[in-house]
Amino acid sequence: MTNIQLPTPAALTATTLHQFIRERGAARANLTLQQRREAADGNALIYPVAGSFTIEPVSAGGAAAEWQAGPNASGTRTLLYFHGGGYLFGSPTSHRHLTTALADAANMRCLSVDYRLAPEHPFPAAVDDAIAAYRWLLETGVSATDIALGGDSAGGGLAVALMVRARDENLPLPAAAILISPWTDLECARPSYTTHAHLDPSITQAGIADTANVYLAGADPHDPLASPVYADHRGLPPCLIQVGGAEVLIDDARDLSTAMRRAGVCAELEVWDQMVHVWHAFHQHLPEGQRAVQRAADFLRTQMPG
């Protein structure tokens, strides 16, 4: 395991969060991709899961995944979650502290998908794994009305791509989706990449464009399953989109919500002042992170009563 040599923050404010992320980014700047993957999974040591959860690996229609069930899980209600990491790193392990918190607050269990990563498995491998896991849930008898999608960053875009593909394949759609700092345009050229560059401590336009090129491996960045901001969103279920005010990806979220609303989708957009990319991941140390997790859970309970 790669040791980043950063202390676990006892408490964070917006200011100290920005500083912490800049220091972490500097410490990881020269890591290889494999080391970045190991460092991401090290989150399981830095941010342990709170409470009593059962963790069980599973093959979900051929896609690797992990069941996470806590004491508050109710019946078959399932949060089908897709982690972030630019399609290059991240896993159910790296995001376990976040997914379990979301599921627990929403009284659900979580199926966190360990979709295949680029460059070994470029687009559309992640989309194929997402639809396979969703089909598997349906085939095991879980009603679509008992399924909500969740995802952060690349995983947020992947959740939208899954809904589009599921609709086009005439599958019943999930009840709702929570999209955290979603990356929805792999062309990486929206205005906020410039206007918010001085605010964002974690993402640069050049860096994320390089990441997009690795994932796309020559595919068209305007493909709606790679960049779902360009998709036809008609018929999709209600979505909560949360994005930080200090993110270069803020236009990805704004433009997705606008496109969804034009298509008649109930898309709620929340811009959280001073917050950074996927600030929810710091919910154990950041009050705004805890509130954002609770807000997402409240949205799911509203859309999935009973």
C-alpha positions as a Python dict, from the first residue, in 0.01 Angstrom:
ca = {
    (1, 'M'): (0, 0, 0),
    (2, 'T'): (136, 342, -96),
    (3, 'N'): (184, 566, 209),
    (4, 'I'): (94, 928, 135),
    (5, 'Q'): (217, 1051, 476),
    (6, 'L'): (-79, 1276, 549),
    (7, 'P'): (-253, 1290, 887),
    (8, 'T'): (-619, 1210, 913),
    (9, 'P'): (-794, 1544, 964),
    (10, 'A'): (-971, 1566, 1298),
    (11, 'A'): (-1201, 1844, 1180),
    (12, 'L'): (-1230, 2044, 861),
    (13, 'T'): (-1366, 2379, 752),
    (14, 'A'): (-1400, 2493, 392),
    (15, 'T'): (-1061, 2663, 417),
    (16, 'T'): (-875, 2373, 575),
    (17, 'L'): (-1042, 2128, 336),
    (18, 'H'): (-899, 2316, 39),
    (19, 'Q'): (-554, 2313, 197),
    (20, 'F'): (-575, 1943, 282),
    (21, 'I'): (-670, 1855, -75),
    (22, 'R'): (-388, 2064, -220),
    (23, 'E'): (-137, 1892, 10),
    (24, 'R'): (-274, 1550, -76),
    (25, 'G'): (-260, 1631, -447),
    (26, 'A'): (102, 1743, -418),
    (27, 'A'): (192, 1424, -232),
    (28, 'R'): (37, 1209, -503),
    (29, 'A'): (155, 1409, -804),
    (30, 'N'): (432, 1169, -905),
    (31, 'L'): (259, 840, -831),
    (32, 'T'): (212, 580, -1101),
    (33, 'L'): (-143, 476, -1188),
    (34, 'Q'): (-105, 158, -984),
    (35, 'Q'): (15, 361, -686),
    (36, 'R'): (-279, 598, -725),
    (37, 'R'): (-512, 299, -717),
    (38, 'E'): (-348, 171, -402),
    (39, 'A'): (-361, 515, -245),
    (40, 'A'): (-733, 546, -324),
    (41, 'D'): (-805, 211, -162),
    (42, 'G'): (-609, 334, 138),
    (43, 'N'): (-915, 547, 215),
    (44, 'A'): (-1055, 237, 385),
    (45, 'L'): (-784, 277, 649),
    (46, 'I'): (-802, 657, 677),
    (47, 'Y'): (-1183, 676, 678),
    (48, 'P'): (-1319, 358, 839),
    (49, 'V'): (-1681, 256, 801),
    (50, 'A'): (-1891, 367, 1094),
    (51, 'G'): (-2131, 121, 1253),
    (52, 'S'): (-2195, -245, 1184),
    (53, 'F'): (-2197, -331, 814),
    (54, 'T'): (-2182, -666, 638),
    (55, 'I'): (-1950, -653, 338),
    (56, 'E'): (-1988, -929, 78),
    (57, 'P'): (-1820, -952, -265),
    (58, 'V'): (-2052, -1065, -542),
    (59, 'S'): (-2056, -1114, -919),
    (60, 'A'): (-2342, -899, -1043),
    (61, 'G'): (-2418, -1037, -1386),
    (62, 'G'): (-2048, -1078, -1450),
    (63, 'A'): (-1955, -738, -1309),
    (64, 'A'): (-1757, -737, -987),
    (65, 'A'): (-1943, -570, -702),
    (66, 'E'): (-1979, -555, -327),
    (67, 'W'): (-2288, -580, -111),
    (68, 'Q'): (-2285, -342, 184),
    (69, 'A'): (-2568, -389, 432),
    (70, 'G'): (-2612, -211, 764),
    (71, 'P'): (-2862, -246, 1047),
    (72, 'N'): (-3092, 20, 899),
    (73, 'A'): (-3135, -150, 559),
    (74, 'S'): (-3501, -205, 476),
    (75, 'G'): (-3606, -501, 260),
    (76, 'T'): (-3473, -505, -95),
    (77, 'R'): (-3433, -127, -126),
    (78, 'T'): (-3096, -92, -298),
    (79, 'L'): (-2859, 192, -376),
    (80, 'L'): (-2671, 86, -690),
    (81, 'Y'): (-2355, 295, -667),
    (82, 'F'): (-2074, 382, -909),
    (83, 'H'): (-1755, 525, -762),
    (84, 'G'): (-1551, 811, -903),
    (85, 'G'): (-1188, 816, -1007),
    (86, 'G'): (-1190, 929, -1366),
    (87, 'Y'): (-1259, 573, -1489),
    (88, 'L'): (-891, 502, -1407),
    (89, 'F'): (-892, 429, -1034),
    (90, 'G'): (-1128, 395, -739),
    (91, 'S'): (-1323, 94, -618),
    (92, 'P'): (-1590, -12, -371),
    (93, 'T'): (-1308, -21, -114),
    (94, 'S'): (-1201, 340, -176),
    (95, 'H'): (-1558, 466, -145),
    (96, 'R'): (-1690, 232, 124),
    (97, 'H'): (-1700, 503, 392),
    (98, 'L'): (-1918, 717, 163),
    (99, 'T'): (-2147, 451, 18),
    (100, 'T'): (-2225, 297, 355),
    (101, 'A'): (-2304, 641, 498),
    (102, 'L'): (-2540, 720, 210),
    (103, 'A'): (-2711, 382, 228),
    (104, 'D'): (-2743, 388, 605),
    (105, 'A'): (-2894, 736, 608),
    (106, 'A'): (-3144, 632, 340),
    (107, 'N'): (-3232, 301, 512),
    (108, 'M'): (-3105, 105, 213),
    (109, 'R'): (-2841, -153, 133),
    (110, 'C'): (-2578, -69, -125),
    (111, 'L'): (-2450, -263, -424),
    (112, 'S'): (-2123, -87, -506),
    (113, 'V'): (-1997, -181, -852),
    (114, 'D'): (-1628, -248, -914),
    (115, 'Y'): (-1655, -170, -1285),
    (116, 'R'): (-1357, -231, -1511),
    (117, 'L'): (-1107, 53, -1539),
    (118, 'A'): (-908, 212, -1819),
    (119, 'P'): (-658, 195, -1976),
    (120, 'E'): (-691, -183, -1948),
    (121, 'H'): (-1063, -160, -2024),
    (122, 'P'): (-1155, 166, -2203),
    (123, 'F'): (-1501, 297, -2294),
    (124, 'P'): (-1758, 142, -2306),
    (125, 'A'): (-1645, -126, -2058),
    (126, 'A'): (-1766, 70, -1755),
    (127, 'V'): (-2108, 123, -1914),
    (128, 'D'): (-2130, -246, -2001),
    (129, 'D'): (-2056, -340, -1639),
    (130, 'A'): (-2309, -87, -1511),
    (131, 'I'): (-2592, -225, -1724),
    (132, 'A'): (-2491, -581, -1637),
    (133, 'A'): (-2517, -507, -1265),
    (134, 'Y'): (-2852, -334, -1311),
    (135, 'R'): (-2992, -622, -1516),
    (136, 'W'): (-2870, -865, -1253),
    (137, 'L'): (-3051, -680, -977),
    (138, 'L'): (-3374, -692, -1176),
    (139, 'E'): (-3326, -1060, -1260),
    (140, 'T'): (-3275, -1147, -893),
    (141, 'G'): (-3622, -1010, -823),
    (142, 'V'): (-3548, -658, -704),
    (143, 'S'): (-3815, -424, -837),
    (144, 'A'): (-3694, -118, -1027),
    (145, 'T'): (-3903, 88, -783),
    (146, 'D'): (-3675, -40, -505),
    (147, 'I'): (-3357, 66, -686),
    (148, 'A'): (-3190, 406, -673),
    (149, 'L'): (-2871, 495, -856),
    (150, 'G'): (-2584, 689, -707),
    (151, 'G'): (-2248, 801, -831),
    (152, 'D'): (-1980, 1062, -784),
    (153, 'S'): (-1761, 1230, -1046),
    (154, 'A'): (-1709, 975, -1327),
    (155, 'G'): (-1953, 749, -1142),
    (156, 'G'): (-2216, 1023, -1160),
    (157, 'G'): (-2181, 1037, -1536),
    (158, 'L'): (-2188, 658, -1548),
    (159, 'A'): (-2515, 652, -1353),
    (160, 'V'): (-2675, 882, -1613),
    (161, 'A'): (-2536, 671, -1899),
    (162, 'L'): (-2686, 362, -1736),
    (163, 'M'): (-3030, 523, -1717),
    (164, 'V'): (-3012, 627, -2082),
    (165, 'R'): (-2904, 281, -2194),
    (166, 'A'): (-3159, 106, -1974),
    (167, 'R'): (-3437, 320, -2121),
    (168, 'D'): (-3318, 252, -2475),
    (169, 'E'): (-3312, -122, -2400),
    (170, 'N'): (-3670, -102, -2266),
    (171, 'L'): (-3572, -195, -1912),
    (172, 'P'): (-3776, -57, -1621),
    (173, 'L'): (-3601, 249, -1485),
    (174, 'P'): (-3487, 301, -1125),
    (175, 'A'): (-3689, 516, -890),
    (176, 'A'): (-3435, 797, -859),
    (177, 'A'): (-3069, 894, -880),
    (178, 'I'): (-2828, 1101, -674),
    (179, 'L'): (-2544, 1251, -879),
    (180, 'I'): (-2253, 1394, -681),
    (181, 'S'): (-2019, 1630, -869),
    (182, 'P'): (-2099, 1441, -1191),
    (183, 'W'): (-1850, 1442, -1479),
    (184, 'T'): (-2079, 1454, -1780),
    (185, 'D'): (-1878, 1603, -2068),
    (186, 'L'): (-1552, 1431, -2159),
    (187, 'E'): (-1464, 1704, -2407),
    (188, 'C'): (-1365, 1900, -2093),
    (189, 'A'): (-1414, 2241, -2251),
    (190, 'R'): (-1700, 2406, -2064),
    (191, 'P'): (-1646, 2764, -1939),
    (192, 'S'): (-1612, 2674, -1571),
    (193, 'Y'): (-1284, 2496, -1643),
    (194, 'T'): (-1148, 2851, -1684),
    (195, 'T'): (-1370, 3058, -1458),
    (196, 'H'): (-1327, 2821, -1160),
    (197, 'A'): (-967, 2714, -1219),
    (198, 'H'): (-838, 2933, -935),
    (199, 'L'): (-1098, 2792, -694),
    (200, 'D'): (-1064, 2416, -753),
    (201, 'P'): (-786, 2254, -546),
    (202, 'S'): (-810, 1910, -704),
    (203, 'I'): (-893, 1918, -1077),
    (204, 'T'): (-725, 2099, -1364),
    (205, 'Q'): (-851, 2115, -1721),
    (206, 'A'): (-531, 1964, -1861),
    (207, 'G'): (-529, 1683, -1609),
    (208, 'I'): (-890, 1580, -1655),
    (209, 'A'): (-864, 1608, -2034),
    (210, 'D'): (-573, 1362, -2025),
    (211, 'T'): (-785, 1130, -1810),
    (212, 'A'): (-1072, 1154, -2059),
    (213, 'N'): (-841, 1064, -2347),
    (214, 'V'): (-720, 752, -2167),
    (215, 'Y'): (-1076, 636, -2099),
    (216, 'L'): (-1209, 719, -2446),
    (217, 'A'): (-914, 558, -2627),
    (218, 'G'): (-1017, 726, -2951),
    (219, 'A'): (-1394, 715, -2899),
    (220, 'D'): (-1600, 1027, -2970),
    (221, 'P'): (-1622, 1245, -2656),
    (222, 'H'): (-1970, 1346, -2768),
    (223, 'D'): (-2098, 987, -2749),
    (224, 'P'): (-2395, 1021, -2510),
    (225, 'L'): (-2290, 714, -2312),
    (226, 'A'): (-1947, 868, -2253),
    (227, 'S'): (-2068, 1227, -2209),
    (228, 'P'): (-2431, 1197, -2098),
    (229, 'V'): (-2486, 1573, -2101),
    (230, 'Y'): (-2542, 1518, -2476),
    (231, 'A'): (-2792, 1234, -2428),
    (232, 'D'): (-3166, 1232, -2482),
    (233, 'H'): (-3291, 1243, -2123),
    (234, 'R'): (-3661, 1195, -2190),
    (235, 'G'): (-3830, 960, -1946),
    (236, 'L'): (-3550, 945, -1690),
    (237, 'P'): (-3642, 932, -1321),
    (238, 'P'): (-3601, 1218, -1072),
    (239, 'C'): (-3240, 1318, -1006),
    (240, 'L'): (-3068, 1517, -734),
    (241, 'I'): (-2749, 1680, -864),
    (242, 'Q'): (-2510, 1818, -603),
    (243, 'V'): (-2198, 2014, -699),
    (244, 'G'): (-1952, 2234, -514),
    (245, 'G'): (-1922, 2603, -583),
    (246, 'A'): (-1544, 2567, -606),
    (247, 'E'): (-1543, 2299, -877),
    (248, 'V'): (-1433, 2330, -1238),
    (249, 'L'): (-1700, 2067, -1306),
    (250, 'I'): (-1979, 2300, -1199),
    (251, 'D'): (-2090, 2355, -1560),
    (252, 'D'): (-2106, 1978, -1614),
    (253, 'A'): (-2367, 1970, -1338),
    (254, 'R'): (-2549, 2288, -1437),
    (255, 'D'): (-2574, 2194, -1803),
    (256, 'L'): (-2686, 1840, -1721),
    (257, 'S'): (-2966, 1973, -1501),
    (258, 'T'): (-3071, 2219, -1773),
    (259, 'A'): (-3077, 1948, -2038),
    (260, 'M'): (-3274, 1715, -1812),
    (261, 'R'): (-3533, 1979, -1730),
    (262, 'R'): (-3579, 2062, -2097),
    (263, 'A'): (-3654, 1693, -2150),
    (264, 'G'): (-3918, 1699, -1875),
    (265, 'V'): (-3708, 1528, -1609),
    (266, 'C'): (-3737, 1634, -1245),
    (267, 'A'): (-3375, 1741, -1189),
    (268, 'E'): (-3290, 1924, -867),
    (269, 'L'): (-2959, 2111, -877),
    (270, 'E'): (-2781, 2212, -557),
    (271, 'V'): (-2465, 2426, -565),
    (272, 'W'): (-2288, 2415, -228),
    (273, 'D'): (-2090, 2731, -158),
    (274, 'Q'): (-1710, 2687, -130),
    (275, 'M'): (-1735, 2310, -152),
    (276, 'V'): (-1490, 2105, -355),
    (277, 'H'): (-1520, 1800, -579),
    (278, 'V'): (-1712, 1523, -396),
    (279, 'W'): (-1690, 1692, -57),
    (280, 'H'): (-1926, 1425, 71),
    (281, 'A'): (-1624, 1195, 98),
    (282, 'F'): (-1509, 1403, 396),
    (283, 'H'): (-1837, 1369, 582),
    (284, 'Q'): (-1666, 1225, 889),
    (285, 'H'): (-1467, 1548, 936),
    (286, 'L'): (-1663, 1816, 748),
    (287, 'P'): (-2007, 1939, 861),
    (288, 'E'): (-2107, 2029, 505),
    (289, 'G'): (-2015, 1679, 395),
    (290, 'Q'): (-2241, 1526, 657),
    (291, 'R'): (-2526, 1758, 564),
    (292, 'A'): (-2487, 1678, 194),
    (293, 'V'): (-2497, 1304, 265),
    (294, 'Q'): (-2812, 1351, 472),
    (295, 'R'): (-2971, 1568, 204),
    (296, 'A'): (-2906, 1300, -60),
    (297, 'A'): (-3055, 1035, 168),
    (298, 'D'): (-3361, 1252, 236),
    (299, 'F'): (-3411, 1292, -140),
    (300, 'L'): (-3407, 915, -187),
    (301, 'R'): (-3655, 859, 94),
    (302, 'T'): (-3887, 1119, -60),
    (303, 'Q'): (-3871, 951, -400),
    (304, 'M'): (-3899, 599, -255),
    (305, 'P'): (-4154, 618, 27),
    (306, 'G'): (-4257, 313, 221),
}
